[in-house]
């Protein structure tokens, strides 16, 4: 019985050491290329609050204002009405907004959207796949994507309404 327990513990320890070793290797030695201006925007599919699938590549031919945000983020809260106002002005000129929430509960996101009466698609990145693909750090972070799917600019931090207008103007097709 003791010998059986010894081998079981040895196998478990070996598996744990292998997992730790792989984690260290993948975090230290595997190069992760950050997204840069001029790169193609990584495609993704997320579901909006109405259950519709939103795929970035479906927006080819339009400028996309891709905003990463959280309901708890005060700068995000401040800029959302500005984004909504400018979206309503630019949506007929070929500019779309996709607001990617950073994995919060649907009820919290829906409450936020209702409070600010947001009229653009809001999606929730539950598994942080899109956040990881775009290497998102601090919030809010916005990517400006041109009609060809290329990243034109990246903005970290809050924007004024004039900033939002200027950025939407630059991605207008």
PDB file of C-alpha atoms in Angstrom:
ATOM      1  CA  UNK A   1       0.000   0.000   0.000  1.00  0.00           C
ATOM      2  CA  UNK A   2       2.808   2.447   0.914  1.00  0.00           C
ATOM      3  CA  UNK A   3       4.654   1.693  -2.302  1.00  0.00           C
ATOM      4  CA  UNK A   4       1.510   2.325  -4.372  1.00  0.00           C
ATOM      5  CA  UNK A   5       0.972   5.672  -2.614  1.00  0.00           C
ATOM      6  CA  UNK A   6       4.633   6.586  -3.210  1.00  0.00           C
ATOM      7  CA  UNK A   7       4.322   5.999  -6.974  1.00  0.00           C
ATOM      8  CA  UNK A   8       1.016   7.886  -7.164  1.00  0.00           C
ATOM      9  CA  UNK A   9       2.558  10.887  -5.393  1.00  0.00           C
ATOM     10  CA  UNK A  10       5.617  10.691  -7.633  1.00  0.00           C
ATOM     11  CA  UNK A  11       3.476  10.719 -10.799  1.00  0.00           C
ATOM     12  CA  UNK A  12       1.367  13.637  -9.514  1.00  0.00           C
ATOM     13  CA  UNK A  13       4.515  15.587  -8.600  1.00  0.00           C
ATOM     14  CA  UNK A  14       6.010  14.913 -12.056  1.00  0.00           C
ATOM     15  CA  UNK A  15       2.841  16.154 -13.755  1.00  0.00           C
ATOM     16  CA  UNK A  16       2.801  19.297 -11.603  1.00  0.00           C
ATOM     17  CA  UNK A  17       6.472  20.009 -12.334  1.00  0.00           C
ATOM     18  CA  UNK A  18       5.859  19.536 -16.067  1.00  0.00           C
ATOM     19  CA  UNK A  19       2.900  21.953 -15.933  1.00  0.00           C
ATOM     20  CA  UNK A  20       4.915  24.553 -14.026  1.00  0.00           C
ATOM     21  CA  UNK A  21       7.819  24.149 -16.426  1.00  0.00           C
ATOM     22  CA  UNK A  22       5.568  24.601 -19.452  1.00  0.00           C
ATOM     23  CA  UNK A  23       3.943  27.684 -17.902  1.00  0.00           C
ATOM     24  CA  UNK A  24       7.313  29.298 -17.237  1.00  0.00           C
ATOM     25  CA  UNK A  25       8.556  28.405 -20.729  1.00  0.00           C
ATOM     26  CA  UNK A  26       5.464  29.759 -22.497  1.00  0.00           C
ATOM     27  CA  UNK A  27       5.471  33.002 -20.502  1.00  0.00           C
ATOM     28  CA  UNK A  28       9.194  33.706 -20.684  1.00  0.00           C
ATOM     29  CA  UNK A  29      10.520  32.188 -23.890  1.00  0.00           C
ATOM     30  CA  UNK A  30       7.627  32.245 -26.353  1.00  0.00           C
ATOM     31  CA  UNK A  31       7.553  35.583 -28.115  1.00  0.00           C
ATOM     32  CA  UNK A  32       4.199  37.338 -28.077  1.00  0.00           C
ATOM     33  CA  UNK A  33       4.012  39.922 -30.810  1.00  0.00           C
ATOM     34  CA  UNK A  34       2.027  42.983 -29.807  1.00  0.00           C
ATOM     35  CA  UNK A  35      -0.349  44.406 -32.359  1.00  0.00           C
ATOM     36  CA  UNK A  36       0.951  47.491 -34.098  1.00  0.00           C
ATOM     37  CA  UNK A  37      -0.363  50.179 -36.379  1.00  0.00           C
ATOM     38  CA  UNK A  38      -0.438  48.804 -39.929  1.00  0.00           C
ATOM     39  CA  UNK A  39      -1.153  45.217 -38.842  1.00  0.00           C
ATOM     40  CA  UNK A  40      -4.318  43.443 -39.885  1.00  0.00           C
ATOM     41  CA  UNK A  41      -6.834  43.523 -37.059  1.00  0.00           C
ATOM     42  CA  UNK A  42      -7.310  40.038 -35.585  1.00  0.00           C
ATOM     43  CA  UNK A  43     -10.720  38.696 -36.574  1.00  0.00           C
ATOM     44  CA  UNK A  44     -13.146  37.550 -33.910  1.00  0.00           C
ATOM     45  CA  UNK A  45     -16.741  36.462 -33.414  1.00  0.00           C
ATOM     46  CA  UNK A  46     -18.622  37.516 -30.281  1.00  0.00           C
ATOM     47  CA  UNK A  47     -22.309  37.653 -29.419  1.00  0.00           C
ATOM     48  CA  UNK A  48     -24.018  40.969 -28.747  1.00  0.00           C
ATOM     49  CA  UNK A  49     -26.587  41.587 -26.025  1.00  0.00           C
ATOM     50  CA  UNK A  50     -29.422  40.681 -28.434  1.00  0.00           C
ATOM     51  CA  UNK A  51     -27.907  37.284 -29.280  1.00  0.00           C
ATOM     52  CA  UNK A  52     -26.547  38.318 -32.702  1.00  0.00           C
ATOM     53  CA  UNK A  53     -23.107  37.130 -33.809  1.00  0.00           C
ATOM     54  CA  UNK A  54     -20.741  40.022 -34.477  1.00  0.00           C
ATOM     55  CA  UNK A  55     -17.715  39.167 -36.623  1.00  0.00           C
ATOM     56  CA  UNK A  56     -15.131  41.856 -37.265  1.00  0.00           C
ATOM     57  CA  UNK A  57     -14.432  40.711 -40.835  1.00  0.00           C
ATOM     58  CA  UNK A  58     -18.116  41.315 -41.696  1.00  0.00           C
ATOM     59  CA  UNK A  59     -17.354  45.028 -41.347  1.00  0.00           C
ATOM     60  CA  UNK A  60     -14.813  45.103 -44.201  1.00  0.00           C
ATOM     61  CA  UNK A  61     -15.435  48.149 -46.355  1.00  0.00           C
ATOM     62  CA  UNK A  62     -16.307  50.232 -43.274  1.00  0.00           C
ATOM     63  CA  UNK A  63     -14.202  51.981 -40.674  1.00  0.00           C
ATOM     64  CA  UNK A  64     -14.426  50.297 -37.275  1.00  0.00           C
ATOM     65  CA  UNK A  65     -14.048  52.023 -33.927  1.00  0.00           C
ATOM     66  CA  UNK A  66     -13.226  49.016 -31.689  1.00  0.00           C
ATOM     67  CA  UNK A  67     -13.521  50.012 -28.031  1.00  0.00           C
ATOM     68  CA  UNK A  68     -12.558  47.807 -25.044  1.00  0.00           C
ATOM     69  CA  UNK A  69     -14.241  48.856 -21.825  1.00  0.00           C
ATOM     70  CA  UNK A  70     -15.685  47.877 -18.433  1.00  0.00           C
ATOM     71  CA  UNK A  71     -18.727  49.043 -16.479  1.00  0.00           C
ATOM     72  CA  UNK A  72     -16.527  49.778 -13.445  1.00  0.00           C
ATOM     73  CA  UNK A  73     -14.113  51.934 -15.493  1.00  0.00           C
ATOM     74  CA  UNK A  74     -14.794  55.642 -14.816  1.00  0.00           C
ATOM     75  CA  UNK A  75     -12.987  56.885 -17.968  1.00  0.00           C
ATOM     76  CA  UNK A  76     -15.031  54.356 -20.001  1.00  0.00           C
ATOM     77  CA  UNK A  77     -18.211  55.677 -18.435  1.00  0.00           C
ATOM     78  CA  UNK A  78     -17.190  59.229 -19.300  1.00  0.00           C
ATOM     79  CA  UNK A  79     -16.426  58.560 -22.972  1.00  0.00           C
ATOM     80  CA  UNK A  80     -19.352  56.237 -23.820  1.00  0.00           C
ATOM     81  CA  UNK A  81     -21.867  59.077 -24.372  1.00  0.00           C
ATOM     82  CA  UNK A  82     -19.296  60.778 -26.644  1.00  0.00           C
ATOM     83  CA  UNK A  83     -18.820  57.590 -28.648  1.00  0.00           C
ATOM     84  CA  UNK A  84     -22.588  57.144 -28.923  1.00  0.00           C
ATOM     85  CA  UNK A  85     -23.146  60.744 -30.068  1.00  0.00           C
ATOM     86  CA  UNK A  86     -20.465  60.514 -32.736  1.00  0.00           C
ATOM     87  CA  UNK A  87     -21.598  57.052 -33.826  1.00  0.00           C
ATOM     88  CA  UNK A  88     -25.055  58.455 -34.509  1.00  0.00           C
ATOM     89  CA  UNK A  89     -23.443  61.107 -36.728  1.00  0.00           C
ATOM     90  CA  UNK A  90     -20.987  58.802 -38.532  1.00  0.00           C
ATOM     91  CA  UNK A  91     -22.921  55.516 -38.895  1.00  0.00           C
ATOM     92  CA  UNK A  92     -24.414  56.659 -42.214  1.00  0.00           C
ATOM     93  CA  UNK A  93     -20.930  57.574 -43.427  1.00  0.00           C
ATOM     94  CA  UNK A  94     -19.512  54.047 -43.142  1.00  0.00           C
ATOM     95  CA  UNK A  95     -18.170  54.105 -39.578  1.00  0.00           C
ATOM     96  CA  UNK A  96     -19.181  51.359 -37.141  1.00  0.00           C
ATOM     97  CA  UNK A  97     -18.568  51.003 -33.413  1.00  0.00           C
ATOM     98  CA  UNK A  98     -18.072  47.680 -31.670  1.00  0.00           C
ATOM     99  CA  UNK A  99     -17.810  47.985 -27.894  1.00  0.00           C
ATOM    100  CA  UNK A 100     -16.120  44.948 -26.348  1.00  0.00           C
ATOM    101  CA  UNK A 101     -16.864  44.528 -22.664  1.00  0.00           C
ATOM    102  CA  UNK A 102     -14.117  42.767 -20.735  1.00  0.00           C
ATOM    103  CA  UNK A 103     -16.043  39.729 -19.539  1.00  0.00           C
ATOM    104  CA  UNK A 104     -18.544  41.106 -17.059  1.00  0.00           C
ATOM    105  CA  UNK A 105     -21.992  39.717 -16.296  1.00  0.00           C
ATOM    106  CA  UNK A 106     -24.591  40.316 -18.997  1.00  0.00           C
ATOM    107  CA  UNK A 107     -26.982  41.983 -16.531  1.00  0.00           C
ATOM    108  CA  UNK A 108     -24.335  44.550 -15.509  1.00  0.00           C
ATOM    109  CA  UNK A 109     -23.483  45.294 -19.142  1.00  0.00           C
ATOM    110  CA  UNK A 110     -27.166  45.555 -20.147  1.00  0.00           C
ATOM    111  CA  UNK A 111     -27.827  47.954 -17.246  1.00  0.00           C
ATOM    112  CA  UNK A 112     -24.903  50.127 -18.379  1.00  0.00           C
ATOM    113  CA  UNK A 113     -26.083  50.085 -22.015  1.00  0.00           C
ATOM    114  CA  UNK A 114     -29.631  51.022 -20.982  1.00  0.00           C
ATOM    115  CA  UNK A 115     -28.410  53.791 -18.679  1.00  0.00           C
ATOM    116  CA  UNK A 116     -26.454  55.463 -21.479  1.00  0.00           C
ATOM    117  CA  UNK A 117     -28.910  54.443 -24.248  1.00  0.00           C
ATOM    118  CA  UNK A 118     -26.095  53.102 -26.406  1.00  0.00           C
ATOM    119  CA  UNK A 119     -27.126  52.459 -29.993  1.00  0.00           C
ATOM    120  CA  UNK A 120     -24.068  50.572 -31.284  1.00  0.00           C
ATOM    121  CA  UNK A 121     -23.288  46.842 -30.902  1.00  0.00           C
ATOM    122  CA  UNK A 122     -22.007  45.839 -27.467  1.00  0.00           C
ATOM    123  CA  UNK A 123     -20.403  42.416 -27.082  1.00  0.00           C
ATOM    124  CA  UNK A 124     -18.996  40.622 -24.046  1.00  0.00           C
ATOM    125  CA  UNK A 125     -15.618  38.874 -24.246  1.00  0.00           C
ATOM    126  CA  UNK A 126     -16.356  36.192 -21.625  1.00  0.00           C
ATOM    127  CA  UNK A 127     -13.154  34.173 -22.122  1.00  0.00           C
ATOM    128  CA  UNK A 128     -10.861  37.187 -22.744  1.00  0.00           C
ATOM    129  CA  UNK A 129      -9.965  35.761 -26.162  1.00  0.00           C
ATOM    130  CA  UNK A 130     -10.338  39.069 -27.976  1.00  0.00           C
ATOM    131  CA  UNK A 131      -8.648  41.001 -25.167  1.00  0.00           C
ATOM    132  CA  UNK A 132      -5.686  38.620 -25.377  1.00  0.00           C
ATOM    133  CA  UNK A 133      -5.570  38.765 -29.189  1.00  0.00           C
ATOM    134  CA  UNK A 134      -5.378  42.566 -29.011  1.00  0.00           C
ATOM    135  CA  UNK A 135      -3.051  42.576 -25.960  1.00  0.00           C
ATOM    136  CA  UNK A 136      -5.337  44.882 -23.972  1.00  0.00           C
ATOM    137  CA  UNK A 137      -3.858  46.432 -20.846  1.00  0.00           C
ATOM    138  CA  UNK A 138      -5.477  49.459 -19.244  1.00  0.00           C
ATOM    139  CA  UNK A 139      -9.031  50.465 -20.079  1.00  0.00           C
ATOM    140  CA  UNK A 140     -10.400  52.095 -22.076  1.00  0.00           C
ATOM    141  CA  UNK A 141      -8.451  51.067 -25.149  1.00  0.00           C
ATOM    142  CA  UNK A 142      -9.661  51.797 -28.663  1.00  0.00           C
ATOM    143  CA  UNK A 143      -8.428  50.501 -32.010  1.00  0.00           C
ATOM    144  CA  UNK A 144      -9.175  52.408 -35.197  1.00  0.00           C
ATOM    145  CA  UNK A 145      -9.552  49.978 -38.089  1.00  0.00           C
ATOM    146  CA  UNK A 146      -9.803  51.125 -41.706  1.00  0.00           C
ATOM    147  CA  UNK A 147     -12.051  49.750 -44.442  1.00  0.00           C
ATOM    148  CA  UNK A 148      -9.377  47.191 -45.391  1.00  0.00           C
ATOM    149  CA  UNK A 149      -9.157  45.750 -41.872  1.00  0.00           C
ATOM    150  CA  UNK A 150      -5.828  47.404 -41.030  1.00  0.00           C
ATOM    151  CA  UNK A 151      -5.161  49.051 -37.680  1.00  0.00           C
ATOM    152  CA  UNK A 152      -4.764  52.787 -38.198  1.00  0.00           C
ATOM    153  CA  UNK A 153      -4.286  53.843 -34.568  1.00  0.00           C
ATOM    154  CA  UNK A 154      -4.511  52.636 -30.955  1.00  0.00           C
ATOM    155  CA  UNK A 155      -5.729  54.909 -28.191  1.00  0.00           C
ATOM    156  CA  UNK A 156      -5.321  54.102 -24.513  1.00  0.00           C
ATOM    157  CA  UNK A 157      -7.158  56.237 -21.989  1.00  0.00           C
ATOM    158  CA  UNK A 158     -10.194  58.430 -22.049  1.00  0.00           C
ATOM    159  CA  UNK A 159     -11.165  60.557 -25.037  1.00  0.00           C
ATOM    160  CA  UNK A 160     -13.058  63.811 -25.311  1.00  0.00           C
ATOM    161  CA  UNK A 161     -15.973  64.088 -27.705  1.00  0.00           C
ATOM    162  CA  UNK A 162     -13.738  66.080 -30.053  1.00  0.00           C
ATOM    163  CA  UNK A 163     -11.160  63.252 -29.957  1.00  0.00           C
ATOM    164  CA  UNK A 164     -13.839  60.688 -30.814  1.00  0.00           C
ATOM    165  CA  UNK A 165     -15.078  62.858 -33.704  1.00  0.00           C
ATOM    166  CA  UNK A 166     -11.538  63.296 -35.033  1.00  0.00           C
ATOM    167  CA  UNK A 167     -10.805  59.560 -34.805  1.00  0.00           C
ATOM    168  CA  UNK A 168     -14.044  58.583 -36.525  1.00  0.00           C
ATOM    169  CA  UNK A 169     -13.256  61.065 -39.276  1.00  0.00           C
ATOM    170  CA  UNK A 170      -9.889  59.355 -39.874  1.00  0.00           C
ATOM    171  CA  UNK A 171     -11.480  55.912 -40.418  1.00  0.00           C
ATOM    172  CA  UNK A 172     -14.367  57.115 -42.540  1.00  0.00           C
ATOM    173  CA  UNK A 173     -14.109  55.209 -45.862  1.00  0.00           C
TER     174      UNK A 173
END
